[in-house]
mmCIF file of C-alpha atoms and ligand atoms in Angstrom:
data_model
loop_
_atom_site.group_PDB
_atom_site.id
_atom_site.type_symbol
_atom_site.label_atom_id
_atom_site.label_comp_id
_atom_site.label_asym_id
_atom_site.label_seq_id
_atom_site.Cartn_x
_atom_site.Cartn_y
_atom_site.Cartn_z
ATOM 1 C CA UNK A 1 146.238 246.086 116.440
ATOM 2 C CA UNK A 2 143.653 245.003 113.580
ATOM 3 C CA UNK A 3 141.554 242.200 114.814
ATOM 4 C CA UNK A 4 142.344 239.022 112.123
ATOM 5 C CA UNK A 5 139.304 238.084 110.425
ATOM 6 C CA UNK A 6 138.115 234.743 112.216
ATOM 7 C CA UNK A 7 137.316 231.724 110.071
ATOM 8 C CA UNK A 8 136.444 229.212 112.806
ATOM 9 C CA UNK A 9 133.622 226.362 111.719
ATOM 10 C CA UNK A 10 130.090 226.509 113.102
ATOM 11 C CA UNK A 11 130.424 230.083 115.108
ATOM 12 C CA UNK A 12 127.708 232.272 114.931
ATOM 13 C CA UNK A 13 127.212 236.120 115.747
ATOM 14 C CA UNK A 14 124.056 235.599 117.502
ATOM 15 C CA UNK A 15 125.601 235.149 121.119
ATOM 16 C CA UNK A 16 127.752 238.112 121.461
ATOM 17 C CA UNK A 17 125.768 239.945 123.003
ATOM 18 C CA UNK A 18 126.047 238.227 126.543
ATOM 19 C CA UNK A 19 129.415 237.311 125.869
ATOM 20 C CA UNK A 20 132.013 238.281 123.576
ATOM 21 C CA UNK A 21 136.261 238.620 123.117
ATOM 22 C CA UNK A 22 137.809 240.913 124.776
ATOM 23 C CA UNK A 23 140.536 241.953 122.208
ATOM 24 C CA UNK A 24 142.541 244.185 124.113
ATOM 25 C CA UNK A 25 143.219 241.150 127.058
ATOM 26 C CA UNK A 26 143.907 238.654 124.043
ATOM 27 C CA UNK A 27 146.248 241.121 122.643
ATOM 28 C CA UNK A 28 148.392 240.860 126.383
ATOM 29 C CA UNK A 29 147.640 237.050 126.692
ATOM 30 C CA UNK A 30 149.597 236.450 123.202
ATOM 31 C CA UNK A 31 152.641 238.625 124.278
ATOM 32 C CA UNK A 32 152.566 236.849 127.501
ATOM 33 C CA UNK A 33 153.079 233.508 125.201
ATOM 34 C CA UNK A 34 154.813 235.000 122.540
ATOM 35 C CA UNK A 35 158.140 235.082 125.046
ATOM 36 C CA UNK A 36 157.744 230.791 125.929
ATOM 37 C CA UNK A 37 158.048 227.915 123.417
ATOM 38 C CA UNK A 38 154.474 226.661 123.677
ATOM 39 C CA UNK A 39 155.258 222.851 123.929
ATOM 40 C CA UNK A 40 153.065 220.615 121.171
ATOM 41 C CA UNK A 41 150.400 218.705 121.367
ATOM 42 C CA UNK A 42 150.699 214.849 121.610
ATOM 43 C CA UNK A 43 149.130 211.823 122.719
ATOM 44 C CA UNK A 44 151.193 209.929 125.509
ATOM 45 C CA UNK A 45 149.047 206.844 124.619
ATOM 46 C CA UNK A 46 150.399 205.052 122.003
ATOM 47 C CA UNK A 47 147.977 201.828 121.824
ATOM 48 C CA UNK A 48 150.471 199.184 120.719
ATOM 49 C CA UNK A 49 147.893 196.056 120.762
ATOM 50 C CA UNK A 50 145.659 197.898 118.267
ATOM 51 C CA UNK A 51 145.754 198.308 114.611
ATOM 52 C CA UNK A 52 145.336 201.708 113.275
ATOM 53 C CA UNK A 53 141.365 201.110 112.542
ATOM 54 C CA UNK A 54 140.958 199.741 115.960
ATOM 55 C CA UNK A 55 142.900 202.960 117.285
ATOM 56 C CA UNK A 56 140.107 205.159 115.068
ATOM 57 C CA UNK A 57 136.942 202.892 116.420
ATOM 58 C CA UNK A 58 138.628 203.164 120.333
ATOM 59 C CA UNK A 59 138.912 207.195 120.666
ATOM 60 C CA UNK A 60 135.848 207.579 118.668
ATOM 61 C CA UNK A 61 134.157 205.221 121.028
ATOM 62 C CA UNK A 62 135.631 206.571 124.320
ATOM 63 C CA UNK A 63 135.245 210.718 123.593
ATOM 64 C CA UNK A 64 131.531 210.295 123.085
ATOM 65 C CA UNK A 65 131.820 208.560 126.626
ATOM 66 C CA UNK A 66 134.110 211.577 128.079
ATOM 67 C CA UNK A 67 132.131 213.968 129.830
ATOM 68 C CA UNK A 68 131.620 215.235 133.257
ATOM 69 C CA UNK A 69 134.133 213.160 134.770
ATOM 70 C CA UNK A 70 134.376 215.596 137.858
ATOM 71 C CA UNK A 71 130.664 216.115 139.047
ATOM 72 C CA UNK A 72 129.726 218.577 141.588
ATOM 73 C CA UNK A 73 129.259 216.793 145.085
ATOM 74 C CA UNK A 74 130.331 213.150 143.491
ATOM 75 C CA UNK A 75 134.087 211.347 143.767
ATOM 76 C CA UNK A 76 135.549 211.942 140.563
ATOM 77 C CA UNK A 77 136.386 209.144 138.267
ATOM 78 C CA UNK A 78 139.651 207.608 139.333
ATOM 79 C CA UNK A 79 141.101 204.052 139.886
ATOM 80 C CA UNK A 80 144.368 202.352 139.697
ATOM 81 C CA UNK A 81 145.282 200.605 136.194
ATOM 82 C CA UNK A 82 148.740 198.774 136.056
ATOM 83 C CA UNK A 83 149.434 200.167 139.775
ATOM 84 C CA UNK A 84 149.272 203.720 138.807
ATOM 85 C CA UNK A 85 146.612 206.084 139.805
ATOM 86 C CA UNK A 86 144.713 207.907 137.603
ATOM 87 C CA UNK A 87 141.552 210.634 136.733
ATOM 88 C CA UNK A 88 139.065 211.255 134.483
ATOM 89 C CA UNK A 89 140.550 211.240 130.532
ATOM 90 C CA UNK A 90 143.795 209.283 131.700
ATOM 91 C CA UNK A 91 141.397 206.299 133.675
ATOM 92 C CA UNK A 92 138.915 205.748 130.980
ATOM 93 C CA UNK A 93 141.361 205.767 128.425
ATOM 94 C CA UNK A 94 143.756 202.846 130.399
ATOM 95 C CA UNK A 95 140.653 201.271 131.268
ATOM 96 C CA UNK A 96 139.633 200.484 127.714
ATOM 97 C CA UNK A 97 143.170 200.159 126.395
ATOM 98 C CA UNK A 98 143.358 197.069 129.105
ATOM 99 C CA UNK A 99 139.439 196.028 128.127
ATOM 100 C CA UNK A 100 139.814 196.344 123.851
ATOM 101 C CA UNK A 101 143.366 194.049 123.949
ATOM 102 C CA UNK A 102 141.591 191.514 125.309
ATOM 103 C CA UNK A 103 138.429 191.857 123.637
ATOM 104 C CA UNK A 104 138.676 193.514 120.217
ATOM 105 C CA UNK A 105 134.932 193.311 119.931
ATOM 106 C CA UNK A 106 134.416 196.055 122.297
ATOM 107 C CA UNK A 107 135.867 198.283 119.364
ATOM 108 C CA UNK A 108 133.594 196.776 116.619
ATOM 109 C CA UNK A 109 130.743 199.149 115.914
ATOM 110 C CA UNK A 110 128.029 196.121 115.018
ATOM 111 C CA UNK A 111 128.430 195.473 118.906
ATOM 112 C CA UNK A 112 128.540 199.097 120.032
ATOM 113 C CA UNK A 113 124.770 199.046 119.330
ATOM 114 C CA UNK A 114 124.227 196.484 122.556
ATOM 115 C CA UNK A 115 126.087 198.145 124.771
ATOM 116 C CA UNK A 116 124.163 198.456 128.393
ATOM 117 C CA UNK A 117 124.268 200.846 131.391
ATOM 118 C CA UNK A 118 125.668 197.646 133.196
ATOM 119 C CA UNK A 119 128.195 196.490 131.019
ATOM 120 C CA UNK A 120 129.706 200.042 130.437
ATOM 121 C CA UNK A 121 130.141 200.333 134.423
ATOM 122 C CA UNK A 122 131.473 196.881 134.730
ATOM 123 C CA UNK A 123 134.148 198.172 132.308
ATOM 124 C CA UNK A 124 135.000 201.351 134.582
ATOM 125 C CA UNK A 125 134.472 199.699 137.791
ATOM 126 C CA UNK A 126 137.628 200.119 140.010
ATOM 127 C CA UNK A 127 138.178 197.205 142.568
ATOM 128 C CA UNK A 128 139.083 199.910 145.402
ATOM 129 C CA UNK A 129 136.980 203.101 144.146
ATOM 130 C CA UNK A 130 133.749 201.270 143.429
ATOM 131 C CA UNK A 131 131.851 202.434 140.697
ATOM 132 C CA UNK A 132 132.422 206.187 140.079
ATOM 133 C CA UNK A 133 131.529 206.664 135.952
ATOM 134 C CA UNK A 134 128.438 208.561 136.611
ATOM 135 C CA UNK A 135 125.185 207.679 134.736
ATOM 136 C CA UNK A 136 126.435 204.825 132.744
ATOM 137 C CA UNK A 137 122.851 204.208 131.051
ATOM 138 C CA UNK A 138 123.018 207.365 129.479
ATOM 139 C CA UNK A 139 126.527 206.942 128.272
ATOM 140 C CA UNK A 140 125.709 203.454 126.905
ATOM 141 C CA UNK A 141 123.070 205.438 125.085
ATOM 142 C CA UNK A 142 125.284 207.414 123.356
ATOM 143 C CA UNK A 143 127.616 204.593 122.253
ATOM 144 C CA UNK A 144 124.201 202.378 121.021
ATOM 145 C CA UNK A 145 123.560 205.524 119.005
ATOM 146 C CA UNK A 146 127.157 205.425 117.875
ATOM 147 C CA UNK A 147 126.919 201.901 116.714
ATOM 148 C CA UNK A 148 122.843 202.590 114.816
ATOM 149 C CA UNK A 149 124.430 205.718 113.186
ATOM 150 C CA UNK A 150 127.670 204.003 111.953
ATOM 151 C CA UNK A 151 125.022 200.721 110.684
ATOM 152 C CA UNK A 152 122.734 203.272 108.761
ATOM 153 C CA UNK A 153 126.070 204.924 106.573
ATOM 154 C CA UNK A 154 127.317 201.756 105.915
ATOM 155 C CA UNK A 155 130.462 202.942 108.033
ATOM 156 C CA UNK A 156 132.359 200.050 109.681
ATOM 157 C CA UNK A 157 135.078 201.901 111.111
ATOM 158 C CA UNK A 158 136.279 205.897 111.846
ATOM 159 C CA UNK A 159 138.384 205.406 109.065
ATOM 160 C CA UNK A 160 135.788 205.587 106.872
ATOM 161 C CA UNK A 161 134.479 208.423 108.224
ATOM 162 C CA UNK A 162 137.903 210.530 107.640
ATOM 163 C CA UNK A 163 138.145 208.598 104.183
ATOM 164 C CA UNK A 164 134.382 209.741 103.440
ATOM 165 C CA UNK A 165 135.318 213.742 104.304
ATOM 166 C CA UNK A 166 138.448 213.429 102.151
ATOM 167 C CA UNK A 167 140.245 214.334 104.965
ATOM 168 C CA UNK A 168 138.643 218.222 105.543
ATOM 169 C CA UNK A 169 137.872 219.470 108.856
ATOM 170 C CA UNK A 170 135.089 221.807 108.268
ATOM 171 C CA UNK A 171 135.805 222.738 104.591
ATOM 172 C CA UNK A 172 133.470 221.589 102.066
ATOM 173 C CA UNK A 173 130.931 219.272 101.884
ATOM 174 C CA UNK A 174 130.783 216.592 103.744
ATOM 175 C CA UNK A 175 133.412 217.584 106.037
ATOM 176 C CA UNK A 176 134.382 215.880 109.329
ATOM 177 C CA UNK A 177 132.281 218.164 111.666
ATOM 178 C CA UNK A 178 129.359 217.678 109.294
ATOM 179 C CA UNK A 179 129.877 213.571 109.352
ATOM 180 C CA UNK A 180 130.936 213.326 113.028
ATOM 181 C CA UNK A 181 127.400 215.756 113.657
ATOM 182 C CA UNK A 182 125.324 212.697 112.716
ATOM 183 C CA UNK A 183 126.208 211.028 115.944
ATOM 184 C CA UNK A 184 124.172 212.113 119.070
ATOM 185 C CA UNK A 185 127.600 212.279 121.127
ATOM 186 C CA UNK A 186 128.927 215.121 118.651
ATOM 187 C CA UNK A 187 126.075 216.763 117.747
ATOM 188 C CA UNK A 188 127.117 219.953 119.766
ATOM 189 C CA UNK A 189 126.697 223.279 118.316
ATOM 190 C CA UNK A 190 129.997 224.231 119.719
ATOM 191 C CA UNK A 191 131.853 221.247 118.856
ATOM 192 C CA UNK A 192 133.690 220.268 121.732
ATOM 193 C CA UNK A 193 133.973 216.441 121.457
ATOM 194 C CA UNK A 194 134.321 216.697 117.457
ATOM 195 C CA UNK A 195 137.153 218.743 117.918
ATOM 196 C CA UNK A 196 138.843 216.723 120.691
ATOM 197 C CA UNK A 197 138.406 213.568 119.149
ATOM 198 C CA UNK A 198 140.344 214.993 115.401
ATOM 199 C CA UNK A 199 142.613 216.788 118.040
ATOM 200 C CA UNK A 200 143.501 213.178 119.302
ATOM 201 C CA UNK A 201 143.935 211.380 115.927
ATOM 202 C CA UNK A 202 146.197 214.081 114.738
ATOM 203 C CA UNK A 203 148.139 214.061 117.975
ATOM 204 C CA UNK A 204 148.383 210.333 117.425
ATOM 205 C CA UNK A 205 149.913 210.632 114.280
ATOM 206 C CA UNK A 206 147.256 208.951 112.057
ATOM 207 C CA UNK A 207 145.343 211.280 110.676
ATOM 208 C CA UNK A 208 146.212 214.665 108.867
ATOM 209 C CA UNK A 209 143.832 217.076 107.393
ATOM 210 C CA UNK A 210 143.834 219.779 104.747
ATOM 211 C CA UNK A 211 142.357 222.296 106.286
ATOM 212 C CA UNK A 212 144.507 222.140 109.427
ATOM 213 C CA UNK A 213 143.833 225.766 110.617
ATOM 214 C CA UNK A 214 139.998 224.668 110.966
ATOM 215 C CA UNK A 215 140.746 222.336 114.175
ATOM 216 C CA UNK A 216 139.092 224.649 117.490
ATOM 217 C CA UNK A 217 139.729 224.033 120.489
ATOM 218 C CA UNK A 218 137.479 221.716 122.802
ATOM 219 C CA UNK A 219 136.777 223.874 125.147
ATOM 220 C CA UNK A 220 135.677 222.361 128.917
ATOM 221 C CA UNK A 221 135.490 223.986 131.912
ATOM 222 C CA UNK A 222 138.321 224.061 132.946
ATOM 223 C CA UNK A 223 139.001 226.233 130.027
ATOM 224 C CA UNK A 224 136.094 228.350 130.862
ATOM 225 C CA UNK A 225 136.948 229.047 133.987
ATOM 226 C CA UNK A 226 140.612 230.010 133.404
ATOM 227 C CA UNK A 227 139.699 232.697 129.719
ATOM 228 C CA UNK A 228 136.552 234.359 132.385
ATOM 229 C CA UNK A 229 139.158 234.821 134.910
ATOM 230 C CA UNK A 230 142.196 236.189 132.949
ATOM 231 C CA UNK A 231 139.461 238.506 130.967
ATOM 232 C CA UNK A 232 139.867 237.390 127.592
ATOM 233 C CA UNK A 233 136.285 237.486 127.238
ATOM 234 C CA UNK A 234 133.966 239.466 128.527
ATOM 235 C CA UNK A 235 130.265 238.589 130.371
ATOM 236 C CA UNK A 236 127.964 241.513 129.610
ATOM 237 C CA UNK A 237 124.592 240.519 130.225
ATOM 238 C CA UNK A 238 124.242 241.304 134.481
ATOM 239 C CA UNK A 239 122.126 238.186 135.137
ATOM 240 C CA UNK A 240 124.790 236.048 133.872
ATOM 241 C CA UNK A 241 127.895 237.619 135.641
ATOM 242 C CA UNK A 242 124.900 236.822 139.048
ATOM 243 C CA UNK A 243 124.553 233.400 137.916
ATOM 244 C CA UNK A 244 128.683 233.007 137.511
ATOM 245 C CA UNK A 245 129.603 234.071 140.425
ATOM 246 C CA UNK A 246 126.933 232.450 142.587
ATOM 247 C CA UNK A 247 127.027 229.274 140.895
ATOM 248 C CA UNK A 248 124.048 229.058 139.825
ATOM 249 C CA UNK A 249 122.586 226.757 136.643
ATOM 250 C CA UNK A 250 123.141 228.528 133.200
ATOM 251 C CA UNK A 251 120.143 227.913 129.973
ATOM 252 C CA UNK A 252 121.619 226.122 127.053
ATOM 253 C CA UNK A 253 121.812 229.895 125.407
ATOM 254 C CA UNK A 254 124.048 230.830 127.978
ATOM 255 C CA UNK A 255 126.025 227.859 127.763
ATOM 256 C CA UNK A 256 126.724 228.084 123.956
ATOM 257 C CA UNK A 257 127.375 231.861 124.529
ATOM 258 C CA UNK A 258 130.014 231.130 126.565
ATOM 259 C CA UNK A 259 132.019 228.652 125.502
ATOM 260 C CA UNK A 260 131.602 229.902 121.992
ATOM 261 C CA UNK A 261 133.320 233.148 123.009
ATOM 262 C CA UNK A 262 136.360 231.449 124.557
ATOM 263 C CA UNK A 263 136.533 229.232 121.333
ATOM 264 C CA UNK A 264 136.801 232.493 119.571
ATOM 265 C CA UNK A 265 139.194 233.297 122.408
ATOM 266 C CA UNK A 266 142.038 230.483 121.467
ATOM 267 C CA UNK A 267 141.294 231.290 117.764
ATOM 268 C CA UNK A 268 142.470 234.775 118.058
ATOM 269 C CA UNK A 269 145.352 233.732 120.401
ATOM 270 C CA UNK A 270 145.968 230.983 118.093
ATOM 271 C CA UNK A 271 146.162 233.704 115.078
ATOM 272 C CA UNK A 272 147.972 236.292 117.537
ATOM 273 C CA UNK A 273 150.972 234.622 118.278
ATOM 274 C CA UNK A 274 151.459 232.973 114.704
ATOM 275 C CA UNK A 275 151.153 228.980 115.883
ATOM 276 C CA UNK A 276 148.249 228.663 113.381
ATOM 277 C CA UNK A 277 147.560 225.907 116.279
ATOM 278 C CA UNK A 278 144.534 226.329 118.225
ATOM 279 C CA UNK A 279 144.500 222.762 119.741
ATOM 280 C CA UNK A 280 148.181 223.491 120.730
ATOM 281 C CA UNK A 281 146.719 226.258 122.681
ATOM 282 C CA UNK A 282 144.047 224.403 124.118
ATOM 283 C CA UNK A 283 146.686 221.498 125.521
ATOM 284 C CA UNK A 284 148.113 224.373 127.080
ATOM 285 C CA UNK A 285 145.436 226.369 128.346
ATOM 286 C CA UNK A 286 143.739 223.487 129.567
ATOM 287 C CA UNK A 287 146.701 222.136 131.560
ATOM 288 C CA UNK A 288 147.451 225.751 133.132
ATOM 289 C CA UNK A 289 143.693 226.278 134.020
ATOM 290 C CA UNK A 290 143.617 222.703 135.852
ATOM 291 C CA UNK A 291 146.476 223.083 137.908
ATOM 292 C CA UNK A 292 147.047 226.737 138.496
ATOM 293 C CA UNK A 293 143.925 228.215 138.396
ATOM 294 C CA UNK A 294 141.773 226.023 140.516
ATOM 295 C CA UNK A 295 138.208 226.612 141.496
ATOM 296 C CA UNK A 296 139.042 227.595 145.225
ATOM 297 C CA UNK A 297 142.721 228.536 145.947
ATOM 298 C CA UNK A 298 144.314 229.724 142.362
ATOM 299 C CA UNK A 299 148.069 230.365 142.309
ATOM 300 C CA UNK A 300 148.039 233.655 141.041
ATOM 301 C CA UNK A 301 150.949 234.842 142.839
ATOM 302 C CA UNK A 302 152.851 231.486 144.213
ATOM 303 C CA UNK A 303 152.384 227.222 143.348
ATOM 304 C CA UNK A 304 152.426 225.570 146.135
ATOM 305 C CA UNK A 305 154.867 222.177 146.395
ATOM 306 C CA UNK A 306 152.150 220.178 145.338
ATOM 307 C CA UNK A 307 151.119 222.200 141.884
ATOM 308 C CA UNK A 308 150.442 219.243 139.542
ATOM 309 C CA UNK A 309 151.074 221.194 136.313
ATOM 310 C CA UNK A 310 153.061 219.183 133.789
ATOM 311 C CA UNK A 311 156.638 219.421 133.817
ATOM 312 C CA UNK A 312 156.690 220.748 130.065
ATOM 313 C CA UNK A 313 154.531 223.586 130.885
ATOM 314 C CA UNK A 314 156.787 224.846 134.316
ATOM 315 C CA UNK A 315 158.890 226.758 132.448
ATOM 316 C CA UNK A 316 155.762 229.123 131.450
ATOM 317 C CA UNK A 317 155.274 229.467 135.145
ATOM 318 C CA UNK A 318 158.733 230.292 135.959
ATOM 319 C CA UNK A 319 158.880 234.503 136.335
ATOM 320 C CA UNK A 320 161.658 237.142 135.779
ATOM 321 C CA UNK A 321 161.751 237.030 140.083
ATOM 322 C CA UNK A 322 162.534 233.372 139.562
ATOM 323 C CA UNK A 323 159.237 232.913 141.573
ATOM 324 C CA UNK A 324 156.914 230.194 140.248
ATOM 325 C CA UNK A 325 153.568 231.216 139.632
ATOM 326 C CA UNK A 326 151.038 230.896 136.882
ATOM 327 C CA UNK A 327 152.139 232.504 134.240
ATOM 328 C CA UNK A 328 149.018 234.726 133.017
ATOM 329 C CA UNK A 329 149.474 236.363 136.270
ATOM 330 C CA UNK A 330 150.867 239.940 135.211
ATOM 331 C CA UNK A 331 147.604 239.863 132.465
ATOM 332 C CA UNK A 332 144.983 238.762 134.775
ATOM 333 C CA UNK A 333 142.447 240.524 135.876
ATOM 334 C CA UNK A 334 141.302 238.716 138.664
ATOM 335 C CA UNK A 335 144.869 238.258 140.267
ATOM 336 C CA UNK A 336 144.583 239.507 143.421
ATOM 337 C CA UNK A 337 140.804 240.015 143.052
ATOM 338 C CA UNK A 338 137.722 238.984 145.093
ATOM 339 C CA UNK A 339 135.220 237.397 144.593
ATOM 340 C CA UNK A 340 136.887 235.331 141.199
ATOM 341 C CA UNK A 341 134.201 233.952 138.841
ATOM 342 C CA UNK A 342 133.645 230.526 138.418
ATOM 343 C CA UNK A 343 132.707 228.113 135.377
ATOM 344 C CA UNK A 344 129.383 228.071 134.540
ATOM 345 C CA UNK A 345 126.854 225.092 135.923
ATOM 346 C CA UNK A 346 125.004 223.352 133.007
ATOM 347 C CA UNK A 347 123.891 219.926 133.087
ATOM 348 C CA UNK A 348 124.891 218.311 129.667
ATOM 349 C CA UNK A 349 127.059 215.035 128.524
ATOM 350 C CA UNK A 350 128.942 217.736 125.204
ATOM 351 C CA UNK A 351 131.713 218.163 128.252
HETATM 352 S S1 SF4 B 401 146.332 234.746 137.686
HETATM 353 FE FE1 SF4 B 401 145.105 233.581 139.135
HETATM 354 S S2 SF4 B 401 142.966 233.895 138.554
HETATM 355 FE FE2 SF4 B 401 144.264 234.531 136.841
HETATM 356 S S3 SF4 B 401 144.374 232.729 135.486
HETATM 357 FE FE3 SF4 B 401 146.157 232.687 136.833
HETATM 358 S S4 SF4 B 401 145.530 231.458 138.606
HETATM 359 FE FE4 SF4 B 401 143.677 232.049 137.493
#
C-alpha cells in the first residue's frame, strides 16, 4: 500500500531517526478497526450553568492545568464530587464545574493573572483525599501566564481567540495553534494540550473549524505506551529502547521524538481507515491503552471482571472466540512477549 502523504501541523523530519512509523503495523492496526464502528468523540460534560464564553474561558483554563495527574510514586488525583468518585481529567473538570457556578470570576481572565499555588489547591482539595493536585505553584503559574498573555492581545475571552484565527486549525496565518502557542501552557512543539483543548470545544459542540482534518491527536502516555507496544512505531536508536524498557528519564529530544512519531501514528490510521478523524482515534486509543493495556498486567489475551474500559468501546474487545480481550491483540507485537516496553519518563507539565 502507498503511504498517504501526511499533512499534520508542526511535524518535523528531524526526529525520525530514533523513532519513526512503522507502516507495515499501521497498515494491520487499520484493518483491525476497519471491521468495528469506531464510536465518536464527545464531551459527557455539558456545563449547563455556563454561557458559551464561560464554557471557552473554563476548558481553556483547566487543560493548561491538566497534566501529570498520575505521578510516579504519588496518589493520583481523585476525590468524590456530587458522591461519585472520580480521577484525573473527570475530578478537575467536576471540581471547577462546582467552583465556576458559584463563582464566575474564576473564569474571567483579568483574575486568572492572581491566581496562587494556594488558592489553586484549595480548589482541588478533596475533604477525604487531602490535597493530591501535585505542584499547584507551578500550575498557578501557568494560569497567571494565561491571564498576562490574554491582557497583552486585548483577548477577554477564548472566543476571541477562535474569532481572531477565523476559525483555522493550523491553516494560514494566524491559525489556532499559532494563537494558542503564545500561552506558556501550549507552547509545546508537539501540541498536545492545543490539540486537546480544540478536540474538547468541537466535541462540545461550539466550535467548528475549516480545516477539520488538521486536528492531531493529544497524545499522553497512555497513548505512548499502547502505539510502542502494538509496534506501530518503531524505537531505533539502542540507548533509547535501554532507557524504555528500564524506565529510565528520556532528554526533551527523545521526548518530542516519540510522541511525534505516534502523532504521525493516528494520522496515518486516521487516513487508513477513511474517518478523516484523528481525535476520534485518539478517544479511542486512549481509552483502550488505559484500560487494556496497563503498565503491569495488560490484557492481551483475557479482561479480567474488573476491566474499566468504556462500555462503547467493549464491542472492539469482543473476538470471533467470543472471548473478551483487547482488541489489537492478533496485531501486537508484544502479545505474549517479555519484557513489554513502557512509556517513556520525562518530567514536563505539556502532559
Ligand atoms: S495486545 Fe497486550 S501489549 Fe498489545 S496493546 Fe493490547 S494489551 Fe497492550
Amino acid at each position: 500500500m502507498m503511504v498517504p502523504k501526511l499533512s499534520p501541523a508542526l511535524i518535523s523530519e528531524s526526529t525520525e531517526t530514533l523513532v519513526s512509523l512503522h507502516v507495515p503495523t499501521c497498515e494491520r492496526v487499520a484493518a483491525v478497526l476497519a471491521r468495528h464502528v469506531i464510536p465518536i468523540d464527545q464531551e459527557d460534560t455539558k456545563l449547563p450553568e455556563l454561557s458559551r464564553t464561560e464554557i471557552g474561558n473554563f476548558y481553556l483554563f483547566l487543560v493548561a492545568i491538566c497534566h501529570q495527574t498520575s505521578p510516579k510514586g504519588l496518589p493520583p488525583l481523585a476525590g468524590k464530587v456530587n458522591g461519585r468518585s472520580l480521577r484525573g481529567w473527570d475530578y478537575l473538570s467536576a471540581r471547577l464545574e462546582g467552583d465556576s457556578a458559584t463563582d464566575h470570576s474564576l473564569l474571567a481572565p483579568k483574575e486568572w493573572g492572581h491566581m496562587t499555588g494556594e488558592r489553586l489547591a484549595c480548589l482541588f482539595r478533596d475533604s477525604e483525599a487531602g490535597d493530591r493536585l501535585t505542584e499547584p505553584g507551578a500550575r498557578a503559574l501557568l494560569i497567571r501566564n494565561l491571564g498576562e498573555v490574554m491582557e497583552r492581545n486585548a483577548w477577554k475571552a477564548a472566543e476571541d481567540i477562535y474569532e481572531k484565527s477565523g476559525h483555522r486549525i493550523a491553516q494560514g496565518s494566524a491559525n489556532l495553534l499559532e494563537l494558542l502557542s503564545r500561552f506558556r501552557a501550549y507552547d509545546d512543539p508537539v501540541c498536545k494540550k492545543s490539540y486537546f483543548f480544540l478536540g474538547v470545544m468541537r466535541n462540545a459542540g461550539l466550535w467548528s473549524y475549516v480545516d477539520n482534518e488538521n486536528l492531531g491527536a493529544p497524545v499522553d502516555y497512555h497513548e505512548v505506551r499502547g502505539h510502542l507496544r502494538i509496534g506501530t512505531v518503531t524505537v531505533h536508536d539502542a540507548g533509547l529502547r535501554e532507557k524504555l524498557f528500564r524506565g529510565e528519564p528520556v532528554n526533551a529530544e527523545e521526548d518530542i521524538a516519540i510522541r511525534r512519531a505516534v502523532l504521525e501514528a493516528i494520522l496515518l490510521l486516521s487516513r487508513l481507515t477513511g474517518l478523516k478523524n484523528p481525535s476520534q482515534l485518539h478517544y479511542l486509543f486512549w481509552n483502550v491503552f488505559r484500560s487494556c493495556c496497563t503498565r503491569e498486567s495488560p490484557h492481551c489475551f483475557r479482561c479480567p471482571s474488573r476491566c474499566t474500559l468504556p462500555e462503547r468501546y467493549v464491542p472492539l474487545a469482543i473476538h470471533e472466540d467470543g472471548v473478551r480481550r483487547c482488541p489489537f491483540s492478533s496485531v501486537c507485537q508484544s502479545a505474549g512477549r517479555e519484557p513489554k516496553l513502557l512509556e517513556h519518563v520525562f518530567k514536563t507539565d505539556y502532559y
